[in-house]
Short mmCIF file of C-alpha atoms in Angstrom, two decimals:
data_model
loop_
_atom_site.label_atom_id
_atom_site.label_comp_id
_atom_site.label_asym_id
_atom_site.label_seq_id
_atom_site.Cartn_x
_atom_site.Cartn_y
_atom_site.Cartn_z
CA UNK A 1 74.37 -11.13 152.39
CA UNK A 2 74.32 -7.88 154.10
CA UNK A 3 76.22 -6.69 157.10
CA UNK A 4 75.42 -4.26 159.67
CA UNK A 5 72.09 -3.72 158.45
CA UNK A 6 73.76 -2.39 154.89
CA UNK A 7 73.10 -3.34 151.51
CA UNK A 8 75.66 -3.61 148.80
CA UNK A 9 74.58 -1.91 145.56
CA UNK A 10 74.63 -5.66 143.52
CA UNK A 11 72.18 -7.27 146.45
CA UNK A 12 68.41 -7.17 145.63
CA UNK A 13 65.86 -6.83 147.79
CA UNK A 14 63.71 -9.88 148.24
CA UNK A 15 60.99 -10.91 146.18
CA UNK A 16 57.67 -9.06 148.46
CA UNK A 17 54.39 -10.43 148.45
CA UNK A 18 53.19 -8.67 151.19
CA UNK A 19 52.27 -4.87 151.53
CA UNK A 20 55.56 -2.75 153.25
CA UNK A 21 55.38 0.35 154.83
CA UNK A 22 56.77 1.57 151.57
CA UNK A 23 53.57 1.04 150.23
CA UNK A 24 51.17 2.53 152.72
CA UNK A 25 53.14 5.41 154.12
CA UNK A 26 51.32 8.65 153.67
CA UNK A 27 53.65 11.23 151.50
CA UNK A 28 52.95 14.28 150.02
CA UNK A 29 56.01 14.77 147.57
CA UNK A 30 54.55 10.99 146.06
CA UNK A 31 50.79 12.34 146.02
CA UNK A 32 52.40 15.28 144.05
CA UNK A 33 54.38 13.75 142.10
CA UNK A 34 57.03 15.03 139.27
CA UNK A 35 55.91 17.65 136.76
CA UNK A 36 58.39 18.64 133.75
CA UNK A 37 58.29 20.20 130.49
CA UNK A 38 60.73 20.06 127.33
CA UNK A 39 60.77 23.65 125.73
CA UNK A 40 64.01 23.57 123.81
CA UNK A 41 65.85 21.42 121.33
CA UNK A 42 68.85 18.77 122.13
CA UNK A 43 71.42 21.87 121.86
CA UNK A 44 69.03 24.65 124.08
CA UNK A 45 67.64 26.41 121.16
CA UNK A 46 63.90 27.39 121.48
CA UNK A 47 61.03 24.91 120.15
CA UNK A 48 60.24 26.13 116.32
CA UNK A 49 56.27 25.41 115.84
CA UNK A 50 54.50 23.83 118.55
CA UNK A 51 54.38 23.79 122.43
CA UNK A 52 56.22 22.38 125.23
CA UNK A 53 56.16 18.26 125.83
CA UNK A 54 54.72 18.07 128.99
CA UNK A 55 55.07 15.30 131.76
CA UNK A 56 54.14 14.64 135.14
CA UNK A 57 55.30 11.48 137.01
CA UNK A 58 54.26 9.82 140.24
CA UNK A 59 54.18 7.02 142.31
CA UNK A 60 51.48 4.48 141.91
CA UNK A 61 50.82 1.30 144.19
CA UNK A 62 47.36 -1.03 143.88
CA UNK A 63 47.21 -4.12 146.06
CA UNK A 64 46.88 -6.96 143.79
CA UNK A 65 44.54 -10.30 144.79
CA UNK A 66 45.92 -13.53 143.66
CA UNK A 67 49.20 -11.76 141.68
CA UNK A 68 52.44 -9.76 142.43
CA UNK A 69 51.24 -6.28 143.39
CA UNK A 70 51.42 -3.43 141.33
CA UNK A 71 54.55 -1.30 142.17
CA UNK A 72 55.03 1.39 139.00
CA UNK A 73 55.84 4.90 138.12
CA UNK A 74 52.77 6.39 136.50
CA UNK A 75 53.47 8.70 133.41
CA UNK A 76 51.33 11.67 131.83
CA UNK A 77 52.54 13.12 128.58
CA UNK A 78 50.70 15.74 126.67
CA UNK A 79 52.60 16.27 123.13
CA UNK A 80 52.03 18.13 120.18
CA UNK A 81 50.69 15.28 117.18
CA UNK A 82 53.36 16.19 114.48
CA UNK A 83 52.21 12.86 112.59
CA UNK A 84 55.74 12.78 110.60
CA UNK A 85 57.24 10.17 109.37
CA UNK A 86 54.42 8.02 108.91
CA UNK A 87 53.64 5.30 112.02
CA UNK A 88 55.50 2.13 111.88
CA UNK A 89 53.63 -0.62 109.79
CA UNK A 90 53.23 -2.23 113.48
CA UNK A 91 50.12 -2.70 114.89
CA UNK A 92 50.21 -0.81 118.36
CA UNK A 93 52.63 -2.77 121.12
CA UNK A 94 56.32 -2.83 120.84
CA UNK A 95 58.58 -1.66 118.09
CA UNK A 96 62.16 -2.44 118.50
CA UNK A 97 62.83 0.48 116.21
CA UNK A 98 60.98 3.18 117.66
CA UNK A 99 63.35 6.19 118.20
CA UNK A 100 62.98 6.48 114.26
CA UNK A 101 59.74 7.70 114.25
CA UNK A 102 57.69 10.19 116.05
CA UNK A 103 58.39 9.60 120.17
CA UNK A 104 59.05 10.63 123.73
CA UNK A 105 62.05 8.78 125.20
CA UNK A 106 62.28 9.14 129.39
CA UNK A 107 65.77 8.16 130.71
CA UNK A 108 66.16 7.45 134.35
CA UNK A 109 70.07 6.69 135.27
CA UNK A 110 72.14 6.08 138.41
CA UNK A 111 75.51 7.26 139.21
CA UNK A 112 77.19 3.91 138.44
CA UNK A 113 76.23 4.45 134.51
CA UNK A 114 73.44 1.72 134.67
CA UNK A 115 70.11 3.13 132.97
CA UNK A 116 66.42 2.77 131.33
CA UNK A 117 65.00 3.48 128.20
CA UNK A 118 61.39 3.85 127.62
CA UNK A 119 59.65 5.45 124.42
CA UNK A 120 56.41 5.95 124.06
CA UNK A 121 54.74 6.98 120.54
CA UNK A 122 51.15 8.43 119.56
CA UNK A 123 50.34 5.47 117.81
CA UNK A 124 50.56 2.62 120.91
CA UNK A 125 54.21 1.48 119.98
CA UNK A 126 56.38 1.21 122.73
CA UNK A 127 60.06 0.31 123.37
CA UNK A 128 62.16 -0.40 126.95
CA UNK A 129 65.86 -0.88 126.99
CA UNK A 130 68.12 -1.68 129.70
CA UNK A 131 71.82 -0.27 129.79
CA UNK A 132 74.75 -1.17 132.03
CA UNK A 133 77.05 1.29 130.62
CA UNK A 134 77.09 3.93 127.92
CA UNK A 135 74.81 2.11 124.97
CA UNK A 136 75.48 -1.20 126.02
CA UNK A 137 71.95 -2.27 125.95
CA UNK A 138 71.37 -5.71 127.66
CA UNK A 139 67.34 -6.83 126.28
CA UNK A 140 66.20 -7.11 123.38
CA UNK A 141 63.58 -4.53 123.63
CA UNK A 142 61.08 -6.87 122.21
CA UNK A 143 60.10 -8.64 125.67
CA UNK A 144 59.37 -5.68 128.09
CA UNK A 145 55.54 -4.62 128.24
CA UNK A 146 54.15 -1.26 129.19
CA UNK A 147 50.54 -0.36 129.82
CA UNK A 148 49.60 2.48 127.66
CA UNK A 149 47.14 4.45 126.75
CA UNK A 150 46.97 6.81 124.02
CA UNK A 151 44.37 9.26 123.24
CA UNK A 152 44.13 12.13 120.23
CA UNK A 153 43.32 14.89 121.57
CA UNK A 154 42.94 17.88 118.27
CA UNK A 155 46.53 18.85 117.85
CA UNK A 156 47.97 16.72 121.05
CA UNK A 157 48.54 13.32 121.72
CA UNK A 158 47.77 12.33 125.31
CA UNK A 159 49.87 9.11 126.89
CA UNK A 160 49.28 7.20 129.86
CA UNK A 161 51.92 4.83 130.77
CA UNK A 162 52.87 2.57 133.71
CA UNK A 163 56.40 2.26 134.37
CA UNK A 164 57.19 -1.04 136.59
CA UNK A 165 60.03 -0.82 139.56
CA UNK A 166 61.36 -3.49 139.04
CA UNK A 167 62.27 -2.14 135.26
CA UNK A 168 64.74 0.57 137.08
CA UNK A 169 68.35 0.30 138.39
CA UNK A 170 68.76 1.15 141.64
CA UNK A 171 69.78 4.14 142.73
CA UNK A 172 68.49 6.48 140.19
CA UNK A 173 70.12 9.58 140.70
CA UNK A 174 69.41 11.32 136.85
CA UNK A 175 66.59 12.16 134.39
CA UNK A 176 66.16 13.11 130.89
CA UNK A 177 63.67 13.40 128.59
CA UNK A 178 63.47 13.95 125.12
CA UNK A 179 60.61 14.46 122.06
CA UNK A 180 61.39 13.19 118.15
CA UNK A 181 59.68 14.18 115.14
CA UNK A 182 59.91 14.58 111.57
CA UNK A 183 61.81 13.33 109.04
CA UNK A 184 65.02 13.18 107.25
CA UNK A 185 66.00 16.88 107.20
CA UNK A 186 63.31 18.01 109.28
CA UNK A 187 63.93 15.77 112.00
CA UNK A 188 63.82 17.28 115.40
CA UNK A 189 65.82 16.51 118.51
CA UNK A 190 64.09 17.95 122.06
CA UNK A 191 65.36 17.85 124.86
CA UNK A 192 64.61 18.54 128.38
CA UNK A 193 68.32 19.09 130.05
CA UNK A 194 70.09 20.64 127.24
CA UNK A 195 73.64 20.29 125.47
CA UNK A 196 74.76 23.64 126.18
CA UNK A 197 78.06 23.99 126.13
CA UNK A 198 78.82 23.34 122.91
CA UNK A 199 80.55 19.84 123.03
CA UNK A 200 78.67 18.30 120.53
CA UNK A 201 77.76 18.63 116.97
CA UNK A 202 74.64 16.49 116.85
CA UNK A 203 72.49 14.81 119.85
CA UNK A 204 73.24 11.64 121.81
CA UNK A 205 70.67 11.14 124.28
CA UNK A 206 72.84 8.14 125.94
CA UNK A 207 75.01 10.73 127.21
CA UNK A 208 74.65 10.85 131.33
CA UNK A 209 76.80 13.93 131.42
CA UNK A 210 74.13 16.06 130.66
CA UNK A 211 71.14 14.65 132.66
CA UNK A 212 69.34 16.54 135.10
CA UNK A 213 69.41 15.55 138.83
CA UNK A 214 66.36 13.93 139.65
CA UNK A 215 64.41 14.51 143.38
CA UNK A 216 63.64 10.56 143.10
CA UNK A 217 61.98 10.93 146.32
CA UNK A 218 58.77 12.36 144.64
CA UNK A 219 58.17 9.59 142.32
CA UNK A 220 59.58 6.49 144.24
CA UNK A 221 59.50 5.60 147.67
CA UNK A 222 62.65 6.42 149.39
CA UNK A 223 62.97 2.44 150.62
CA UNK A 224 62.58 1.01 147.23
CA UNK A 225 64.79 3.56 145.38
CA UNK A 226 68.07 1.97 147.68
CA UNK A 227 69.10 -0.97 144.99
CA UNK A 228 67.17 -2.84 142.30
CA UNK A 229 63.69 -4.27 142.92
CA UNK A 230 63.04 -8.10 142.43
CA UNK A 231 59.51 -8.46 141.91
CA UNK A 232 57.76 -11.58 142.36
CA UNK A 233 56.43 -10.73 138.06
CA UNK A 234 59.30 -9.97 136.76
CA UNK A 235 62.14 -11.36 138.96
CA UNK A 236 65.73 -9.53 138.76
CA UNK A 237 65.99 -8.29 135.45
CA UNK A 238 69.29 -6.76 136.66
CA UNK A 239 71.05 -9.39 137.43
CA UNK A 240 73.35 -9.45 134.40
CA UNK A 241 74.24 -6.01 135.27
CA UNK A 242 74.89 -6.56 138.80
CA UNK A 243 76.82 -9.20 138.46
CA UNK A 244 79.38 -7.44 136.30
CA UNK A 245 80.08 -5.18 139.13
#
């Protein structure tokens, strides 16, 4: 347990049931949110043929009736619809394979290396991955759900996606985003923080080096942000980290 009214980063915060003042606190930055946009490739080069990715990220929290309440990030992405390679021969839900097709990966991180994957493609597939270290992915990927919606909008794709709390280390300090298209020699790596400085010769979006510092306080309460979130739905899906530390 605790002492002095301090939390070690591997304790949890109980299982809540009830609303917090977390939850009801009036807050601009969290009404605003997070806007972003990727306008150059994995290595800073300008975007060749289409727009910038755009996404805007905020805090959402519904009182639930009869069920754990809903505590998630909520995700906008307008992207151009490249349609290359074709779709996986999924139907629409998870695809444990998804960063081979057209996507959006979003990368929250924390300074102790520990961080999420989520991708999100224009035809409903979706994959989330847990790291605690540099691609040592912990899940599966095939038992994570995300609520998302997808709509086709002429040359765009438009996603709506719920991103749960308890599906983030604690701590998150770092952000990246990235877009992937095309195929084989066409294939495009976009990123929005950059590989600049020449240290690599092809992308690796698992590297934390080159994340962006993220104002966390404008998309997640600063009293839920302190260590990971045990909800009552999904329990501690940390716990293997954490207990490694």
């Amino acid at each position: 347990m605790a002492t002095g009214g301090k939390m070690g980063f591997g304790e949890i915060v109980p299982k809540l049931s009830q609303v917090t003042e977390w939850d009801t606190m009036a807050n601009q930055s969290l009404a605003d949110g997070l806007r972003c946009e990727i306008k150059q490739t994995w290595d800073g080069k300008p975007l060749d043929g289409h727009g910038p990715i755009k996404i805007w990220m905020r805090w959402h929290f519904r009182r639930m009736f009869g069920q754990p309440h809903k505590r998630v990030i909520r995700v906008e992405i307008e992207a151009p619809l490249v349609d290359d390679p074709e779709p996986p021969s999924e139907f629409a839900g998870i695809c444990t394979d998804l960063y081979n097709y057209e996507c959006v990966e979003l990368f929250f991180a924390n300074d102790k290396g520990f961080y999420t994957e989520v991708e999100v493609g224009p035809h409903g597939h979706w994959l989330v991955l847990l790291h605690k270290g540099y691609r040592q992915c912990f899940n599966s990927g095939d038992n994570l759900q995300l609520e998302v919606k997808n709509e086709w909008k002429g040359t765009e794709w438009h996603c709506q996606l719920e991103i749960p709390l308890a599906y983030l280390p604690g701590n998150v300090t770092k952000f990246n985003a990235y877009a992937l298209h095309g195929s084989d020699e066409q294939r495009h790596f976009e990123a929005l923080h950059a590989v600049t400085d020449g240290t690599l010769t092809e992308p690796d979006f698992h590297n934390l080096m080159f994340f962006g510092k993220l104002d966390t306080k404008r998309i997640i309460p600063d009293g839920y942000n302190r260590t990971v979130f045990n909800d009552l739905k999904y329990g501690d899906l940390w716990e293997e980290a954490t207990s490694d530390k």
